[in-house]
Coordinates of C-alpha atoms in Angstrom, one line a residue:
X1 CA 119.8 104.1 132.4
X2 CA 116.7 106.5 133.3
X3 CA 115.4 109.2 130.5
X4 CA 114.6 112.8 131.4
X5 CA 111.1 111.5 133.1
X6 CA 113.2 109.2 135.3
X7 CA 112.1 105.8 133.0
X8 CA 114.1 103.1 132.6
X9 CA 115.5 102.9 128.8
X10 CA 117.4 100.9 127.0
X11 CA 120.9 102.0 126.0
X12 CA 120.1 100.4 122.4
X13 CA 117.2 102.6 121.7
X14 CA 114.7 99.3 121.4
X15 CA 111.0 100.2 122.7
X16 CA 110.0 98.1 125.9
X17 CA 107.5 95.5 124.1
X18 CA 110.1 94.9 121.2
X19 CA 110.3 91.1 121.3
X20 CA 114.2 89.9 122.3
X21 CA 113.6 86.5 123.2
X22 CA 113.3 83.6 120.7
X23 CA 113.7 80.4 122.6
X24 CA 110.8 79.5 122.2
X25 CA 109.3 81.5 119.7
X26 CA 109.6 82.3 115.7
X27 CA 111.8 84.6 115.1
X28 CA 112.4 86.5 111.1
X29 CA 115.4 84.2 110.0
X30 CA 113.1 81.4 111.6
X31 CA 110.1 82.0 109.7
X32 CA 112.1 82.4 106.6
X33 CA 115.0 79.8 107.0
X34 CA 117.3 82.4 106.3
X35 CA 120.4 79.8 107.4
X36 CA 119.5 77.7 104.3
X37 CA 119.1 80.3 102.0
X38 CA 122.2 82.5 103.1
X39 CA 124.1 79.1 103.3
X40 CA 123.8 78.3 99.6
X41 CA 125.8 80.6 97.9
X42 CA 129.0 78.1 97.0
X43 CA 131.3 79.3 94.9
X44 CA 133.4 77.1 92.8
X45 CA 136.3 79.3 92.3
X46 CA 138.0 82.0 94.5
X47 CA 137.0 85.0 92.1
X48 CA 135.3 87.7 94.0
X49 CA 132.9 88.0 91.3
X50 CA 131.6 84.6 91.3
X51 CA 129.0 85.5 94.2
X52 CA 127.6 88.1 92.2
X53 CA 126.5 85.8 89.3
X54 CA 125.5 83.1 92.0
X55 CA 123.1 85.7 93.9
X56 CA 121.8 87.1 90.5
X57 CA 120.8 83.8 89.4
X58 CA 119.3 82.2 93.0
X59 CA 117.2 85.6 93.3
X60 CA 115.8 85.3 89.5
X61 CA 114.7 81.5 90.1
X62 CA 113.1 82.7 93.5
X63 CA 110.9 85.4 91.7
X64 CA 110.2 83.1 88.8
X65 CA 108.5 80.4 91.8
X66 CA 105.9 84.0 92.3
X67 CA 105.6 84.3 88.7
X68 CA 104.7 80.7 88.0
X69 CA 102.4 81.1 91.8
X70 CA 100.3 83.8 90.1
X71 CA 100.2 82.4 87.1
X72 CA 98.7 79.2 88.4
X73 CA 96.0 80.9 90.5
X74 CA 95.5 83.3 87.4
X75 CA 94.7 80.5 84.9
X76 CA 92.4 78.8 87.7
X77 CA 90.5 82.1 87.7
X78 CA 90.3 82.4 84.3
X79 CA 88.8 78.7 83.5
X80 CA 86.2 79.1 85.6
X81 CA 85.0 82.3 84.1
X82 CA 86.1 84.5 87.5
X83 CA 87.9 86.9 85.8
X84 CA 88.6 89.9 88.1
X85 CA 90.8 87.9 90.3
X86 CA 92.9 87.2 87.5
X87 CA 93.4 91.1 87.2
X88 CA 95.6 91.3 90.6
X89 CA 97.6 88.1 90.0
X90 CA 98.5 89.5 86.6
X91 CA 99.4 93.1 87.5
X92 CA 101.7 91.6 90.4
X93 CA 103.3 89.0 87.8
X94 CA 104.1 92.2 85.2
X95 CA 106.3 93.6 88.2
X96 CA 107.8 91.2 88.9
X97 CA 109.0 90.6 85.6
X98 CA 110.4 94.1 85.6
X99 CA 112.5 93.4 88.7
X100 CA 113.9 90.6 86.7
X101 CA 114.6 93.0 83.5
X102 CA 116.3 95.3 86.1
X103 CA 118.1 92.0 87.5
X104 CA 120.2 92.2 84.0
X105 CA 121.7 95.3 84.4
X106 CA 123.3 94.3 88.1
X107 CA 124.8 91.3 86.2
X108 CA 126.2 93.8 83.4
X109 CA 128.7 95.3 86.3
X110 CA 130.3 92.0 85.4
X111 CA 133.2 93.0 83.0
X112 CA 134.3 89.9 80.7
X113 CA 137.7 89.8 81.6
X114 CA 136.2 89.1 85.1
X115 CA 133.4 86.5 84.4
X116 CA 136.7 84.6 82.1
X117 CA 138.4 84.2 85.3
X118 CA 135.7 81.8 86.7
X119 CA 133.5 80.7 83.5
X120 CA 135.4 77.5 83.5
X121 CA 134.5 76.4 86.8
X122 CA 130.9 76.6 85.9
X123 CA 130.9 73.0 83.7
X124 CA 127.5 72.5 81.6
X125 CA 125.8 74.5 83.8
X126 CA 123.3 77.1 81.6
X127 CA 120.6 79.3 82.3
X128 CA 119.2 77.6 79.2
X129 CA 118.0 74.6 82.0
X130 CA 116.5 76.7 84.1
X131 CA 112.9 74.4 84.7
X132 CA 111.4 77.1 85.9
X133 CA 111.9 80.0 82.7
X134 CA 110.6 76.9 81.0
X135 CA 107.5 76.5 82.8
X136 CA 106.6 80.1 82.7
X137 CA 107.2 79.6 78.5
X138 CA 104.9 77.0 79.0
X139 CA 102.6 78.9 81.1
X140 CA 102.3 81.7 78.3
X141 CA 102.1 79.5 75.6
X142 CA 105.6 78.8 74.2
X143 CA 105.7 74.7 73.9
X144 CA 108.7 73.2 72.6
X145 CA 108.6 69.2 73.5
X146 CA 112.6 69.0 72.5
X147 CA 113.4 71.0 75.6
X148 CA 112.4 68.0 77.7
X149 CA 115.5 66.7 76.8
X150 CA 117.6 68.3 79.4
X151 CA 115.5 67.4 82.2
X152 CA 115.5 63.7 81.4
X153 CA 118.3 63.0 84.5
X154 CA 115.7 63.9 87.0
X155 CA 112.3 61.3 86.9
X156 CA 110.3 63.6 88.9
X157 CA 111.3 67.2 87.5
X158 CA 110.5 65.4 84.0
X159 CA 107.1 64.0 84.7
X160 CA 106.3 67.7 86.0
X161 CA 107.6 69.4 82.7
X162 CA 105.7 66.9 80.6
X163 CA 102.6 67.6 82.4
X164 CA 103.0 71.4 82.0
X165 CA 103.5 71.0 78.8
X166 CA 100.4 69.1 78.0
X167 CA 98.3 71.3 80.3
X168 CA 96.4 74.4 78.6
X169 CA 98.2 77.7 78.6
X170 CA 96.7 81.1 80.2
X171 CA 96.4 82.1 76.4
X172 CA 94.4 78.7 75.7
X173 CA 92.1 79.3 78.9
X174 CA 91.6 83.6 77.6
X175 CA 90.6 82.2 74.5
X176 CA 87.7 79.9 75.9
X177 CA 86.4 82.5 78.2
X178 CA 85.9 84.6 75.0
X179 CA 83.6 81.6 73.8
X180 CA 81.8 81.2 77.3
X181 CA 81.1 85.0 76.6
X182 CA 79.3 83.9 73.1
X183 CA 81.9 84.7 70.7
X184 CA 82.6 82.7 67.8
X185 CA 86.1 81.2 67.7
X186 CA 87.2 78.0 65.2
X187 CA 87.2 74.7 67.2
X188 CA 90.4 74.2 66.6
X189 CA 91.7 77.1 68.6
X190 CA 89.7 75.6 71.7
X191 CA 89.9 71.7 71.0
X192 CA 93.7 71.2 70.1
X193 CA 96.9 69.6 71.3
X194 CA 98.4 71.8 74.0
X195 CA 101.6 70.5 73.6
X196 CA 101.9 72.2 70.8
X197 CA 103.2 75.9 70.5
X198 CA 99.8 78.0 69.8
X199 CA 99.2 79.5 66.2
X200 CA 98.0 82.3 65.4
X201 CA 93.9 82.4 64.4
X202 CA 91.6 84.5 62.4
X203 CA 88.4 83.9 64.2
X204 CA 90.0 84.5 67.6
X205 CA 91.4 87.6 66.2
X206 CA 88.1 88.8 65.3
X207 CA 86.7 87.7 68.9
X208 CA 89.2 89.9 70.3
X209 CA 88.5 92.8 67.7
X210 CA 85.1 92.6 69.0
X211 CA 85.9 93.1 72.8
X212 CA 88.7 96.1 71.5
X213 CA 85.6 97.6 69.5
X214 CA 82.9 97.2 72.4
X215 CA 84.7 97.9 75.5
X216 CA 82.0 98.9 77.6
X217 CA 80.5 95.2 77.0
X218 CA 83.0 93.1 76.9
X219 CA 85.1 95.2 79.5
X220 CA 86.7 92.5 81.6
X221 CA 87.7 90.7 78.4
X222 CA 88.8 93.7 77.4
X223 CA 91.3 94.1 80.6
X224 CA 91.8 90.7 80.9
X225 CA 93.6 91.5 77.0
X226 CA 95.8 94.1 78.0
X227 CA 96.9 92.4 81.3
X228 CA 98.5 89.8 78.8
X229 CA 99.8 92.2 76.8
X230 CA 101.6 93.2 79.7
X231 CA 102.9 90.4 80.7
X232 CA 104.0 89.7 76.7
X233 CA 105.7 92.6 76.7
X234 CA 107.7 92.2 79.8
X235 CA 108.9 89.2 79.0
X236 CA 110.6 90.0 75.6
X237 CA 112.2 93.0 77.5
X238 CA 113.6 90.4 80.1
X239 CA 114.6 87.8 76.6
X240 CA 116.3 91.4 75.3
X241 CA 117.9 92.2 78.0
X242 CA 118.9 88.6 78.8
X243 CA 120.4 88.7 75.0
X244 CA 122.6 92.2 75.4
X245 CA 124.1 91.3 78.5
X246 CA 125.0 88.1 77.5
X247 CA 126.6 89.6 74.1
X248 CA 128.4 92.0 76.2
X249 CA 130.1 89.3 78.6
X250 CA 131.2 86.9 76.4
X251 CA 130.1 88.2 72.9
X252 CA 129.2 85.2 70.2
X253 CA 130.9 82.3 72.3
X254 CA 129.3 79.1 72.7
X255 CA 126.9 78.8 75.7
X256 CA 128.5 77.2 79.1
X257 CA 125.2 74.6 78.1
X258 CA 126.1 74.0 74.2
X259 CA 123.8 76.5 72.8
X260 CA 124.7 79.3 70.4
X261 CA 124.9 81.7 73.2
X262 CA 123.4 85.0 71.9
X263 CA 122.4 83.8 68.4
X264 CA 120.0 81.7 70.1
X265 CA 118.6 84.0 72.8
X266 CA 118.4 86.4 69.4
X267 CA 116.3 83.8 67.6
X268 CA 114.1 83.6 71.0
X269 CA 112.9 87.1 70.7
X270 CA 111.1 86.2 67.5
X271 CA 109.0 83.9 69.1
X272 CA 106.6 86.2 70.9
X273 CA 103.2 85.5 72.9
X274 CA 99.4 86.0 72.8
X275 CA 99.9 87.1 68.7
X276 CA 96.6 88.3 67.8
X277 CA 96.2 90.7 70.7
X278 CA 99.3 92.5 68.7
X279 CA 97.9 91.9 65.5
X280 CA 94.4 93.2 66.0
X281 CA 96.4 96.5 66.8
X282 CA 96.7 97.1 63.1
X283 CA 92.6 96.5 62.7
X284 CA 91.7 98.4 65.4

């Protein structure tokens, strides 16, 4: 058909260069193999509700791969004493973390009498193995070797958890760069077994006093702080709201995966990161 200027036009409204053939080019669900993704949501009951929790949980293990992305190329940054870098990797990683707090409350449409009718079907199967949470708990400090147990079945998954776990943190690496920067910090905190779950200090306190109380110095220290403390912070809001929503499904039943359910995702909360960039709060 011709417009008002006597121009062919296309009845669907699509402008003349808008690419329509993709024989033998790349196309969006190309480019992002949309026919694998959108093909792996396989429900294991009938229950309408079962997609929903399928979805909720492919789309938080596709946001944690950008989380642990940034955080890899953030900790780089960081060890070799390039700082501002970091600064963008870590601001993206804080939001992303609150689309994954927001995640929760999509899941808490799911009413208990409905998640009952397909719980069953779901085995051992437990957010608790998610690899990737793990690596990110890794990533920010949180070792615990006896979670390596439940990766054991799969050789090369296990090597790659051991070696996270062994590998400094971004915590470990924040806490070096304040030595690089001539500030005095115990051995110990910078020459220790990073398999090990990081303890709180007092000289690495009082290195990071002395960046709060100097800011104009020590200002990318000082940003490079609070960009953890971000990310601290959003991640106890996603353990929180990971807790409540789990204690409003199925209340204080076992965990599908053995655990305690929400007594153990309570205990969780207590164990919080980068400790003396709270405590110095109190100093300050």
């Amino acid at each position: 058909m011709k417009n008002m200027n006597g121009k062919e036009q296309n009845g669907a409204g699509l402008e003349k260069n808008i690419q329509t053939d993709f024989q033998k080019s790349m196309s969006y669900g190309d480019y992002l193999h949309l026919d694998q993704i959108l093909s792996s949501q396989h429900r294991c009951s009938d229950h309408h509700d079962e997609m929903l929790f399928i979805i909720i949980h492919q789309t938080s293990e596709l946001w944690m791969k950008l989380i642990l992305h940034e955080l890899k190329a953030a900790t780089k940054c960081i060890r070799h004493n390039n700082l501002e870098p970091s600064f963008k990797m870590l601001s993206r990683v804080s939001r992303i973390q609150q689309q994954l707090i927001q995640s929760w409350n999509v899941l808490a449409t799911l009413t208990p009498a409905e998640y009952m009718e397909f719980r069953d079907k779901l085995g051992q199967s437990s957010g608790f193995q998610s690899y990737q949470n793990r690596l990110i708990e890794f990533a920010l400090g949180n070792k615990n070797v006896h979670t390596l147990s439940v990766y054991q079945h799969e050789a090369d998954l296990y090597k790659q958890m051991q070696q996270a776990l062994h590998e400094p943190s971004i915590y470990d690496e924040a806490i070096t760069a304040l030595v690089a920067r001539g500030l005095s910090v115990d051995h110990d905190a910078i020459s220790r077994d990073w398999s090990q779950k990081y303890e709180p200090n007092a000289s690495v306190e009082e290195a990071w006093l002395t960046v709060y109380r100097d800011v104009e110095q020590y200002w990318d220290l000082y940003e490079l702080a609070e960009k953890l403390v971000d990310i601290g912070h959003q991640q106890q809001l996603w353990r929180f709201n990971h807790m409540t929503t789990v204690e409003r499904i199925i209340g204080n039943k076992i965990g599908t995966g053995g655990s305690s359910g929400v007594t153990y995702l309570k205990r969780a909360l207590d164990q919080n990161f980068f400790p003396e960039l709270w405590s110095l709060r109190t100093k300050l």
